[in-house]
mmCIF file of C-alpha atoms in Angstrom:
data_model
loop_
_atom_site.group_PDB
_atom_site.id
_atom_site.type_symbol
_atom_site.label_atom_id
_atom_site.label_comp_id
_atom_site.label_asym_id
_atom_site.label_seq_id
_atom_site.Cartn_x
_atom_site.Cartn_y
_atom_site.Cartn_z
ATOM 1 C CA MET A 1 0.000 0.000 0.000
ATOM 2 C CA THR A 2 1.070 3.622 -0.309
ATOM 3 C CA LEU A 3 2.501 5.502 2.638
ATOM 4 C CA GLU A 4 -0.599 7.703 2.684
ATOM 5 C CA GLU A 5 -2.866 4.650 2.936
ATOM 6 C CA ALA A 6 -0.776 3.231 5.763
ATOM 7 C CA LEU A 7 -0.837 6.529 7.677
ATOM 8 C CA GLN A 8 -4.594 6.819 7.219
ATOM 9 C CA ARG A 9 -5.059 3.391 8.794
ATOM 10 C CA LEU A 10 -2.567 4.036 11.589
ATOM 11 C CA LEU A 11 -3.931 7.423 12.547
ATOM 12 C CA GLY A 12 -7.516 6.255 12.215
ATOM 13 C CA ALA A 13 -6.877 3.602 14.854
ATOM 14 C CA VAL A 14 -5.347 5.827 17.550
ATOM 15 C CA HIS A 15 -6.888 8.592 19.629
ATOM 16 C CA PRO A 16 -5.393 11.235 21.916
ATOM 17 C CA LEU A 17 -4.780 10.046 25.456
ATOM 18 C CA PRO A 18 -7.412 11.548 27.766
ATOM 19 C CA ALA A 19 -5.267 12.480 30.779
ATOM 20 C CA THR A 20 -3.689 15.922 31.206
ATOM 21 C CA GLU A 21 -1.451 17.502 33.808
ATOM 22 C CA SER A 22 -0.504 20.981 34.949
ATOM 23 C CA LEU A 23 3.188 21.795 34.679
ATOM 24 C CA SER A 24 5.362 24.741 35.513
ATOM 25 C CA THR A 25 6.052 26.628 32.306
ATOM 26 C CA PHE A 26 9.750 26.019 33.018
ATOM 27 C CA ASP A 27 9.202 22.255 32.748
ATOM 28 C CA ALA A 28 6.905 22.083 29.698
ATOM 29 C CA LEU A 29 9.457 22.030 26.870
ATOM 30 C CA GLY A 30 8.486 19.502 24.189
ATOM 31 C CA ARG A 31 5.086 18.781 25.701
ATOM 32 C CA VAL A 32 1.822 19.282 23.815
ATOM 33 C CA LEU A 33 -0.664 21.878 25.050
ATOM 34 C CA ALA A 34 -4.017 20.423 26.091
ATOM 35 C CA ALA A 35 -5.693 23.810 26.622
ATOM 36 C CA ASP A 36 -5.411 27.219 24.978
ATOM 37 C CA VAL A 37 -3.241 29.858 26.614
ATOM 38 C CA ARG A 38 -5.079 33.194 26.704
ATOM 39 C CA SER A 39 -3.524 36.476 27.635
ATOM 40 C CA ALA A 40 -4.973 38.393 30.560
ATOM 41 C CA LEU A 41 -3.097 41.544 29.563
ATOM 42 C CA ASP A 42 -1.885 43.614 26.649
ATOM 43 C CA VAL A 43 1.722 43.054 25.570
ATOM 44 C CA PRO A 44 3.338 45.473 25.855
ATOM 45 C CA PRO A 45 1.105 46.705 28.708
ATOM 46 C CA ALA A 46 1.839 50.345 27.808
ATOM 47 C CA ASP A 47 3.552 52.285 25.037
ATOM 48 C CA ASN A 48 7.312 51.893 25.464
ATOM 49 C CA THR A 49 10.487 52.795 23.668
ATOM 50 C CA SER A 50 12.513 50.381 21.581
ATOM 51 C CA MET A 51 15.596 52.643 21.741
ATOM 52 C CA ASP A 52 17.663 54.638 24.178
ATOM 53 C CA GLY A 53 16.963 58.275 23.377
ATOM 54 C CA TYR A 54 14.493 61.074 23.992
ATOM 55 C CA ALA A 55 10.684 60.958 24.032
ATOM 56 C CA LEU A 56 8.998 64.071 22.724
ATOM 57 C CA ARG A 57 6.079 65.520 20.823
ATOM 58 C CA SER A 58 6.888 65.351 17.116
ATOM 59 C CA ALA A 59 5.081 68.662 16.609
ATOM 60 C CA ASP A 60 7.733 70.349 18.812
ATOM 61 C CA VAL A 61 10.579 69.457 16.417
ATOM 62 C CA THR A 62 9.951 70.848 12.946
ATOM 63 C CA PHE A 63 13.595 71.300 11.926
ATOM 64 C CA SER A 64 16.927 69.584 12.533
ATOM 65 C CA GLY A 65 18.854 71.132 15.406
ATOM 66 C CA ALA A 66 15.869 72.119 17.545
ATOM 67 C CA VAL A 67 16.727 72.344 21.257
ATOM 68 C CA LEU A 68 14.355 71.202 24.008
ATOM 69 C CA PRO A 69 14.754 71.204 27.770
ATOM 70 C CA VAL A 70 14.927 67.732 29.342
ATOM 71 C CA SER A 71 12.122 67.617 31.887
ATOM 72 C CA GLN A 72 12.547 64.062 33.273
ATOM 73 C CA ARG A 73 14.561 60.877 33.132
ATOM 74 C CA ILE A 74 12.670 57.554 32.719
ATOM 75 C CA PRO A 75 14.562 54.249 32.976
ATOM 76 C CA ALA A 76 12.834 50.909 32.339
ATOM 77 C CA GLY A 77 10.465 49.996 35.165
ATOM 78 C CA VAL A 78 9.722 53.623 36.096
ATOM 79 C CA VAL A 79 6.500 55.436 35.165
ATOM 80 C CA GLY A 80 7.142 59.037 34.264
ATOM 81 C CA THR A 81 4.871 62.042 34.518
ATOM 82 C CA PRO A 82 2.905 63.452 31.567
ATOM 83 C CA LEU A 83 5.246 65.241 29.158
ATOM 84 C CA GLN A 84 4.852 69.006 29.082
ATOM 85 C CA PRO A 85 4.677 70.611 25.604
ATOM 86 C CA GLY A 86 8.012 71.871 24.360
ATOM 87 C CA THR A 87 10.080 69.449 26.495
ATOM 88 C CA ALA A 88 11.744 66.064 26.063
ATOM 89 C CA ALA A 89 12.140 63.081 28.395
ATOM 90 C CA ARG A 90 15.346 61.035 28.565
ATOM 91 C CA VAL A 91 14.240 57.401 28.066
ATOM 92 C CA PHE A 92 15.970 54.028 27.974
ATOM 93 C CA THR A 93 15.057 50.897 26.010
ATOM 94 C CA GLY A 94 11.911 49.305 27.395
ATOM 95 C CA ALA A 95 10.903 52.379 29.389
ATOM 96 C CA GLN A 96 7.297 53.512 29.312
ATOM 97 C CA VAL A 97 6.736 56.477 27.003
ATOM 98 C CA PRO A 98 5.198 59.317 29.030
ATOM 99 C CA ALA A 99 1.699 60.485 28.236
ATOM 100 C CA GLY A 100 1.790 63.285 25.664
ATOM 101 C CA ALA A 101 4.872 62.006 23.807
ATOM 102 C CA ASP A 102 4.295 60.468 20.384
ATOM 103 C CA ALA A 103 7.839 59.755 19.184
ATOM 104 C CA VAL A 104 11.317 58.763 20.337
ATOM 105 C CA VAL A 105 14.539 60.005 18.783
ATOM 106 C CA MET A 106 17.501 57.666 19.307
ATOM 107 C CA GLN A 107 20.378 59.090 21.295
ATOM 108 C CA GLU A 108 22.734 58.815 18.304
ATOM 109 C CA SER A 109 20.642 61.512 16.609
ATOM 110 C CA CYS A 110 20.751 63.819 19.630
ATOM 111 C CA GLU A 111 23.344 65.928 21.461
ATOM 112 C CA ALA A 112 23.077 66.615 25.181
ATOM 113 C CA CYS A 113 23.619 70.282 26.046
ATOM 114 C CA GLY A 114 23.583 70.538 29.840
ATOM 115 C CA SER A 115 19.941 70.306 30.884
ATOM 116 C CA ASP A 116 18.809 70.575 27.247
ATOM 117 C CA VAL A 117 19.015 68.271 24.251
ATOM 118 C CA GLN A 118 19.590 69.150 20.610
ATOM 119 C CA ILE A 119 17.503 67.026 18.240
ATOM 120 C CA ASN A 120 19.413 66.555 14.982
ATOM 121 C CA THR A 121 16.661 64.848 13.001
ATOM 122 C CA VAL A 122 12.997 65.597 12.412
ATOM 123 C CA PRO A 123 10.964 62.740 13.977
ATOM 124 C CA GLU A 124 7.907 61.041 12.551
ATOM 125 C CA PRO A 125 4.926 60.346 14.836
ATOM 126 C CA GLY A 126 5.224 56.834 16.287
ATOM 127 C CA GLN A 127 8.974 56.604 15.617
ATOM 128 C CA TRP A 128 10.677 53.947 17.859
ATOM 129 C CA VAL A 129 7.526 53.567 19.948
ATOM 130 C CA ARG A 130 6.134 50.091 20.649
ATOM 131 C CA ARG A 131 2.392 50.559 21.085
ATOM 132 C CA ARG A 132 0.377 48.988 23.874
ATOM 133 C CA GLY A 133 -0.983 45.607 22.751
ATOM 134 C CA GLU A 134 0.848 45.603 19.418
ATOM 135 C CA ASP A 135 2.260 42.121 20.184
ATOM 136 C CA VAL A 136 -0.602 40.564 22.166
ATOM 137 C CA GLN A 137 -4.038 41.910 23.006
ATOM 138 C CA SER A 138 -5.777 41.040 26.245
ATOM 139 C CA GLY A 139 -8.134 38.056 25.874
ATOM 140 C CA SER A 140 -6.479 36.694 22.737
ATOM 141 C CA VAL A 141 -5.273 33.102 22.360
ATOM 142 C CA VAL A 142 -1.481 33.223 22.168
ATOM 143 C CA LEU A 143 -0.858 29.454 22.106
ATOM 144 C CA GLY A 144 -3.455 26.979 20.885
ATOM 145 C CA ALA A 145 -4.207 23.515 22.205
ATOM 146 C CA GLY A 146 -2.348 20.896 20.201
ATOM 147 C CA LEU A 147 0.836 22.940 19.881
ATOM 148 C CA ARG A 148 4.089 21.183 20.734
ATOM 149 C CA LEU A 149 5.906 23.605 23.012
ATOM 150 C CA THR A 150 9.183 25.084 21.806
ATOM 151 C CA PRO A 151 11.533 27.331 23.825
ATOM 152 C CA GLN A 152 10.061 30.393 22.123
ATOM 153 C CA ALA A 153 6.522 29.236 22.921
ATOM 154 C CA LEU A 154 7.472 28.948 26.594
ATOM 155 C CA GLY A 155 8.788 32.504 26.434
ATOM 156 C CA LEU A 156 5.530 33.727 24.915
ATOM 157 C CA ALA A 157 3.523 31.951 27.613
ATOM 158 C CA ALA A 158 5.660 33.610 30.280
ATOM 159 C CA SER A 159 5.225 37.020 28.626
ATOM 160 C CA VAL A 160 1.473 36.874 29.284
ATOM 161 C CA GLY A 161 1.950 35.705 32.861
ATOM 162 C CA ALA A 162 1.250 31.968 32.403
ATOM 163 C CA ALA A 163 3.199 30.337 35.222
ATOM 164 C CA ARG A 164 1.665 26.902 34.591
ATOM 165 C CA LEU A 165 0.464 25.137 31.453
ATOM 166 C CA THR A 166 -2.017 22.311 30.919
ATOM 167 C CA VAL A 167 -0.360 19.659 28.790
ATOM 168 C CA SER A 168 -1.288 16.230 27.488
ATOM 169 C CA GLN A 169 -0.156 13.044 29.161
ATOM 170 C CA ARG A 170 3.158 11.671 27.968
ATOM 171 C CA PRO A 171 2.638 8.492 25.914
ATOM 172 C CA ARG A 172 4.405 5.500 27.417
ATOM 173 C CA VAL A 173 6.320 3.600 24.741
ATOM 174 C CA ALA A 174 7.694 0.122 25.404
ATOM 175 C CA LEU A 175 10.631 -0.946 23.252
ATOM 176 C CA PHE A 176 12.275 -4.283 22.832
ATOM 177 C CA SER A 177 14.386 -6.058 20.263
ATOM 178 C CA THR A 178 14.347 -9.705 19.305
ATOM 179 C CA GLY A 179 17.262 -11.734 18.080
ATOM 180 C CA ASP A 180 19.797 -14.090 19.631
ATOM 181 C CA GLU A 181 22.445 -12.422 17.485
ATOM 182 C CA LEU A 182 22.083 -9.089 19.309
ATOM 183 C CA VAL A 183 24.454 -8.012 22.076
ATOM 184 C CA MET A 184 24.902 -4.754 23.930
ATOM 185 C CA PRO A 185 27.902 -2.459 23.518
ATOM 186 C CA GLY A 186 30.482 -3.363 26.102
ATOM 187 C CA GLU A 187 29.775 -7.084 25.818
ATOM 188 C CA PRO A 188 32.049 -9.461 23.901
ATOM 189 C CA LEU A 189 31.102 -9.682 20.224
ATOM 190 C CA LYS A 190 30.881 -13.398 19.472
ATOM 191 C CA PRO A 191 31.102 -14.737 15.916
ATOM 192 C CA GLY A 192 27.806 -14.055 14.142
ATOM 193 C CA ALA A 193 26.724 -11.432 16.704
ATOM 194 C CA ILE A 194 26.072 -7.729 16.138
ATOM 195 C CA TYR A 195 25.690 -4.793 18.483
ATOM 196 C CA ASN A 196 22.104 -3.655 19.036
ATOM 197 C CA SER A 197 22.126 -0.194 17.469
ATOM 198 C CA SER A 198 18.356 0.078 16.924
ATOM 199 C CA ARG A 199 17.726 -0.054 20.678
ATOM 200 C CA PHE A 200 19.665 3.193 21.076
ATOM 201 C CA THR A 201 18.270 4.889 17.968
ATOM 202 C CA LEU A 202 14.632 4.113 18.738
ATOM 203 C CA SER A 203 14.824 4.980 22.414
ATOM 204 C CA GLY A 204 16.435 8.300 21.482
ATOM 205 C CA LEU A 205 13.649 9.015 18.990
ATOM 206 C CA VAL A 206 10.977 8.215 21.569
ATOM 207 C CA ARG A 207 12.494 10.544 24.146
ATOM 208 C CA ALA A 208 13.060 13.291 21.556
ATOM 209 C CA LEU A 209 9.301 13.297 20.924
ATOM 210 C CA GLY A 210 8.490 13.940 24.570
ATOM 211 C CA CYS A 211 7.448 10.385 25.449
ATOM 212 C CA ASP A 212 8.349 8.071 28.315
ATOM 213 C CA CYS A 213 10.518 5.206 27.080
ATOM 214 C CA ILE A 214 10.222 1.792 28.738
ATOM 215 C CA ASP A 215 13.225 -0.221 27.585
ATOM 216 C CA LEU A 216 12.586 -3.955 27.876
ATOM 217 C CA GLY A 217 15.913 -4.892 26.345
ATOM 218 C CA ILE A 218 16.608 -7.859 24.081
ATOM 219 C CA VAL A 219 14.116 -10.736 24.030
ATOM 220 C CA PRO A 220 15.387 -14.227 23.085
ATOM 221 C CA ASP A 221 14.187 -15.877 19.877
ATOM 222 C CA ASP A 222 11.582 -17.909 21.716
ATOM 223 C CA LEU A 223 7.791 -17.793 21.373
ATOM 224 C CA ASP A 224 7.012 -18.020 25.071
ATOM 225 C CA ALA A 225 9.600 -15.366 25.956
ATOM 226 C CA THR A 226 8.246 -13.088 23.255
ATOM 227 C CA ARG A 227 4.663 -13.501 24.463
ATOM 228 C CA ALA A 228 5.739 -12.752 28.029
ATOM 229 C CA ALA A 229 7.568 -9.615 26.886
ATOM 230 C CA LEU A 230 4.481 -8.441 24.986
ATOM 231 C CA ARG A 231 2.260 -8.924 28.041
ATOM 232 C CA GLU A 232 4.650 -6.926 30.218
ATOM 233 C CA ALA A 233 4.938 -4.224 27.564
ATOM 234 C CA ALA A 234 1.159 -3.921 27.162
ATOM 235 C CA ALA A 235 0.655 -3.620 30.928
ATOM 236 C CA ARG A 236 3.140 -0.774 31.147
ATOM 237 C CA SER A 237 2.643 1.197 27.938
ATOM 238 C CA ASP A 238 0.303 2.851 25.457
ATOM 239 C CA LEU A 239 2.357 1.812 22.416
ATOM 240 C CA ILE A 240 4.741 -1.094 21.874
ATOM 241 C CA VAL A 241 7.468 -0.655 19.237
ATOM 242 C CA THR A 242 9.754 -3.470 18.101
ATOM 243 C CA SER A 243 12.373 -3.772 15.395
ATOM 244 C CA GLY A 244 12.834 -6.879 13.282
ATOM 245 C CA GLY A 245 11.400 -10.346 13.766
ATOM 246 C CA VAL A 246 8.028 -9.975 12.037
ATOM 247 C CA SER A 247 8.743 -12.064 8.940
ATOM 248 C CA VAL A 248 7.749 -15.697 8.501
ATOM 249 C CA GLY A 249 11.065 -17.370 9.320
ATOM 250 C CA GLU A 250 11.237 -20.170 11.862
ATOM 251 C CA GLU A 251 13.105 -17.903 14.289
ATOM 252 C CA ASP A 252 10.802 -14.910 13.824
ATOM 253 C CA HIS A 253 8.379 -15.200 16.728
ATOM 254 C CA LEU A 254 6.928 -11.702 16.977
ATOM 255 C CA ARG A 255 4.210 -12.224 14.419
ATOM 256 C CA PRO A 256 2.670 -15.354 16.022
ATOM 257 C CA ALA A 257 3.277 -13.919 19.495
ATOM 258 C CA VAL A 258 1.385 -10.691 18.779
ATOM 259 C CA ARG A 259 -1.374 -12.663 17.104
ATOM 260 C CA ALA A 260 -1.681 -14.890 20.194
ATOM 261 C CA GLU A 261 -1.758 -11.891 22.549
ATOM 262 C CA GLY A 262 -3.909 -9.629 20.405
ATOM 263 C CA ARG A 263 -4.010 -8.990 16.687
ATOM 264 C CA ILE A 264 -1.544 -8.058 13.960
ATOM 265 C CA ASP A 265 -1.575 -6.967 10.336
ATOM 266 C CA LEU A 266 1.630 -7.160 8.321
ATOM 267 C CA TRP A 267 1.726 -4.513 5.622
ATOM 268 C CA GLN A 268 3.984 -4.046 2.637
ATOM 269 C CA ILE A 269 4.517 -0.309 2.234
ATOM 270 C CA ALA A 270 5.674 1.028 -1.115
ATOM 271 C CA ILE A 271 8.668 2.896 0.325
ATOM 272 C CA LYS A 272 12.427 2.398 0.356
ATOM 273 C CA PRO A 273 13.979 1.897 2.836
ATOM 274 C CA GLY A 274 11.460 0.191 5.092
ATOM 275 C CA LYS A 275 8.959 -1.911 3.139
ATOM 276 C CA PRO A 276 7.610 -4.187 5.929
ATOM 277 C CA LEU A 277 5.510 -2.636 8.705
ATOM 278 C CA ALA A 278 3.389 -4.450 11.279
ATOM 279 C CA PHE A 279 0.499 -2.857 13.135
ATOM 280 C CA GLY A 280 -1.927 -4.227 15.681
ATOM 281 C CA GLU A 281 -2.595 -4.346 19.394
ATOM 282 C CA VAL A 282 -1.733 -6.406 22.453
ATOM 283 C CA ARG A 283 -4.447 -7.117 25.011
ATOM 284 C CA ARG A 284 -4.089 -6.202 28.680
ATOM 285 C CA GLY A 285 -5.512 -8.112 31.596
ATOM 286 C CA ASP A 286 -8.279 -5.530 32.101
ATOM 287 C CA GLY A 287 -9.648 -5.966 28.584
ATOM 288 C CA THR A 288 -8.029 -2.824 27.131
ATOM 289 C CA ALA A 289 -5.154 -2.976 24.669
ATOM 290 C CA ALA A 290 -1.863 -1.308 23.843
ATOM 291 C CA HIS A 291 -1.115 -0.355 20.252
ATOM 292 C CA TYR A 292 1.663 -2.281 18.527
ATOM 293 C CA ILE A 293 3.962 -1.223 15.656
ATOM 294 C CA GLY A 294 6.660 -3.549 14.332
ATOM 295 C CA LEU A 295 9.459 -1.905 12.372
ATOM 296 C CA PRO A 296 11.978 -3.457 9.960
ATOM 297 C CA GLY A 297 15.184 -4.783 11.452
ATOM 298 C CA ASN A 298 17.751 -2.923 9.322
ATOM 299 C CA PRO A 299 18.884 0.148 11.275
ATOM 300 C CA VAL A 300 18.221 2.760 8.571
ATOM 301 C CA SER A 301 14.881 1.160 7.715
ATOM 302 C CA SER A 302 13.774 1.266 11.355
ATOM 303 C CA PHE A 303 14.962 4.892 11.657
ATOM 304 C CA VAL A 304 13.121 6.067 8.541
ATOM 305 C CA THR A 305 9.918 4.120 9.202
ATOM 306 C CA PHE A 306 9.856 5.427 12.780
ATOM 307 C CA LEU A 307 9.937 9.000 11.459
ATOM 308 C CA LEU A 308 7.326 8.276 8.791
ATOM 309 C CA ALA A 309 4.912 6.076 10.742
ATOM 310 C CA VAL A 310 5.575 6.029 14.494
ATOM 311 C CA ARG A 311 6.190 9.748 14.956
ATOM 312 C CA PRO A 312 2.724 10.861 13.746
ATOM 313 C CA VAL A 313 1.121 8.199 15.952
ATOM 314 C CA LEU A 314 2.971 9.471 19.019
ATOM 315 C CA LEU A 315 2.050 13.056 18.212
ATOM 316 C CA LYS A 316 -1.615 12.137 17.788
ATOM 317 C CA LEU A 317 -1.584 10.292 21.123
ATOM 318 C CA GLN A 318 -0.477 13.614 22.640
ATOM 319 C CA GLY A 319 -3.214 15.574 20.877
ATOM 320 C CA ALA A 320 -0.856 17.451 18.586
ATOM 321 C CA THR A 321 -2.427 19.212 15.605
ATOM 322 C CA GLU A 322 0.651 19.223 13.343
ATOM 323 C CA LEU A 323 1.534 15.614 12.559
ATOM 324 C CA GLN A 324 3.640 15.909 9.417
ATOM 325 C CA PRO A 325 6.953 17.698 8.848
ATOM 326 C CA ARG A 326 7.352 20.573 6.451
ATOM 327 C CA GLY A 327 9.521 20.158 3.380
ATOM 328 C CA TRP A 328 11.076 22.507 0.844
ATOM 329 C CA PRO A 329 12.026 22.365 -2.829
ATOM 330 C CA MET A 330 15.802 22.304 -3.203
ATOM 331 C CA ARG A 331 18.288 21.736 -5.997
ATOM 332 C CA ALA A 332 19.790 18.272 -6.295
ATOM 333 C CA ASP A 333 23.521 18.427 -7.010
ATOM 334 C CA PHE A 334 23.777 14.764 -8.012
ATOM 335 C CA ASP A 335 22.429 12.220 -10.483
ATOM 336 C CA TRP A 336 20.060 9.392 -9.515
ATOM 337 C CA PRO A 337 19.507 7.688 -12.868
ATOM 338 C CA ARG A 338 18.080 4.351 -11.675
ATOM 339 C CA PRO A 339 15.198 5.043 -9.305
ATOM 340 C CA ASP A 340 13.294 2.318 -7.515
ATOM 341 C CA ARG A 341 9.713 1.349 -8.285
ATOM 342 C CA ARG A 342 8.934 2.301 -4.690
ATOM 343 C CA ARG A 343 8.848 5.815 -3.245
ATOM 344 C CA GLU A 344 12.384 6.523 -2.003
ATOM 345 C CA PHE A 345 13.725 8.514 0.914
ATOM 346 C CA LEU A 346 17.284 9.362 -0.112
ATOM 347 C CA ARG A 347 19.761 10.494 2.529
ATOM 348 C CA VAL A 348 21.192 13.903 1.602
ATOM 349 C CA ARG A 349 22.978 16.884 3.104
ATOM 350 C CA ARG A 350 22.834 20.571 2.255
ATOM 351 C CA ASN A 351 26.002 22.008 0.761
ATOM 352 C CA ASP A 352 27.505 25.482 0.777
ATOM 353 C CA GLN A 353 26.249 26.149 -2.741
ATOM 354 C CA GLY A 354 22.597 25.904 -1.697
ATOM 355 C CA GLY A 355 22.041 22.427 -3.110
ATOM 356 C CA LEU A 356 21.864 18.862 -1.838
ATOM 357 C CA ASP A 357 24.586 16.215 -1.875
ATOM 358 C CA LEU A 358 23.762 12.509 -1.858
ATOM 359 C CA TYR A 359 25.349 10.005 0.500
ATOM 360 C CA PRO A 360 27.075 7.546 -1.847
ATOM 361 C CA ASN A 361 25.809 4.351 -0.166
ATOM 362 C CA GLN A 362 22.012 4.272 0.215
ATOM 363 C CA SER A 363 21.885 0.747 1.678
ATOM 364 C CA SER A 364 19.410 0.253 4.542
ATOM 365 C CA GLY A 365 22.189 -1.155 6.710
ATOM 366 C CA VAL A 366 24.498 1.882 6.500
ATOM 367 C CA LEU A 367 23.772 3.769 9.712
ATOM 368 C CA THR A 368 26.591 6.238 9.042
ATOM 369 C CA SER A 369 24.412 7.703 6.274
ATOM 370 C CA VAL A 370 21.798 9.114 8.685
ATOM 371 C CA VAL A 371 24.517 10.694 10.830
ATOM 372 C CA TRP A 372 26.200 12.290 7.822
ATOM 373 C CA ALA A 373 22.865 13.429 6.358
ATOM 374 C CA ASP A 374 20.740 16.303 7.639
ATOM 375 C CA GLY A 375 17.598 15.120 5.886
ATOM 376 C CA VAL A 376 16.131 13.090 3.048
ATOM 377 C CA ILE A 377 14.748 13.654 -0.402
ATOM 378 C CA ASP A 378 11.197 12.343 -0.769
ATOM 379 C CA ASN A 379 11.482 10.969 -4.293
ATOM 380 C CA PRO A 380 8.408 9.579 -6.104
ATOM 381 C CA ALA A 381 8.480 6.043 -7.446
ATOM 382 C CA ASN A 382 10.290 5.593 -10.768
ATOM 383 C CA GLN A 383 11.489 9.213 -10.725
ATOM 384 C CA PRO A 384 15.080 9.703 -11.931
ATOM 385 C CA ILE A 385 16.997 12.747 -10.698
ATOM 386 C CA ALA A 386 19.543 14.706 -12.735
ATOM 387 C CA ALA A 387 21.893 17.294 -11.261
ATOM 388 C CA GLY A 388 20.070 20.622 -11.251
ATOM 389 C CA ASP A 389 16.600 19.120 -10.803
ATOM 390 C CA THR A 390 14.380 20.371 -7.996
ATOM 391 C CA ALA A 391 13.667 17.758 -5.341
ATOM 392 C CA HIS A 392 11.475 17.700 -2.231
ATOM 393 C CA TYR A 393 13.753 17.996 0.802
ATOM 394 C CA LEU A 394 12.674 16.967 4.326
ATOM 395 C CA PRO A 395 15.174 18.000 7.026
ATOM 396 C CA PHE A 396 15.613 15.794 10.082
ATOM 397 C CA SER A 397 15.226 18.930 12.209
ATOM 398 C CA GLU A 398 11.554 19.111 11.185
ATOM 399 C CA TRP A 399 10.943 15.556 12.348
ATOM 400 C CA LEU A 400 12.852 15.814 15.606
ATOM 401 C CA SER A 401 12.055 19.339 16.829
#
C-alpha cells in the first residue's frame, strides 16, 4: 500500500490520550498543550520605547537642530509624569513612554547640552515607539491547544503571565528487540553477533518526541519469551514498538506472538527503505489494549519508518495538531539515474552552494548515512533525478524538533 494509505489506517486507529497535567512553564518544553493559553493583559502593557533616546512631541521638532529642555529621566520599570509641551524626556530601552509624547529620537541623533538636548533629526509620529498591545491583546489566544511547546513558545507563555500550562499526558512507549544475534555495547562480540544499534536509535527518537521510554531490552528468539515480553509491555505502555522479527522465518516469533496476545496486520509499504511494517494491538488483563507497531530490522529502515509512521502516531496520542513535517524544494547536485519502483527517501545533506549532496551508499544497513545526512529527499516512485533538478527535501530537524 502507499505511505498515505498506511498513515490513514494508523492514525484512524489511535486517539489522543485523555489524561492531562498541569506543569510549571519552566518544565513544559516539548510537551503538547491540552488547553489554549489566553492572555490576561496587553503586551506590551503600555507604550514603550525600543531605543535609548528622547521621548517628545513630534510637533515640537519641525527642523533639525531644535533644542528642548529635558524635563525628566525615565529608565525601564519607572513610570514618568505626563510630558509638558516643548520638552523632552530622557528614556531608555523598554521604558514607558510618558503620556503626551508620540515619538522617540535615538540618542545617536541627539546631542546633550547641559539640561537641554539638541535634536538633529525631524521625527515622525510613532517613531521607535512600541504601542500597547501591538504584540498581544488582552483576551487573545497566544498558544493553541495541540501545539508542541518550543523554547520560544514557553517565552511567549511567560510574557502573558502563564506560570503553569495544561499539557497532554506523555505516551508511554515500550521498546524491545528480538534476536539471539544481538548483544549490547560493552559485551564481547561473538562470531555471528552484532551490536544492538536500533535499541539506542529508537529509544532516542521516543524521548526526543516527549514520550516516556520503557526499555525492555533484548528478548530471546523464543515464542514463550516473546509472548511474556508483549504482556509486560502492554501492561506498562500505550504503544509497543519493536524492530525486526516480524517475517515468517522459523526464528521470527513476533508475528505469532502478537497474534496470540492480540491482533496483527503485516503490511507491505511502497517505500524504500522500510517496506515491511506491522500494526496491531496487544491485550491487557483488564480488557483494554496497547497499540503495537513492528518496524523493519535494518537500522536505517527502522529509523526512517519510525519517522514516517511512528512519529505521527505518538504526536496524535499527545493531541498534537501538526503531525507531518514541512519540506522545501531544493536543488539536487547529483544524479540518480536508476530510481526504484517504490517511493524513495534518499539520505542527503545541504552544501555550501545551496544544493543537496547525496550520501554515496544508500543501503538500509548503513547507519553512518543518517549521521552524515541532515535530511532526506522524498522521491516519487520511478522518478530519476539529474543534477540541477528540484527535489522535495525533508530535514531531520523538522521531524525531531
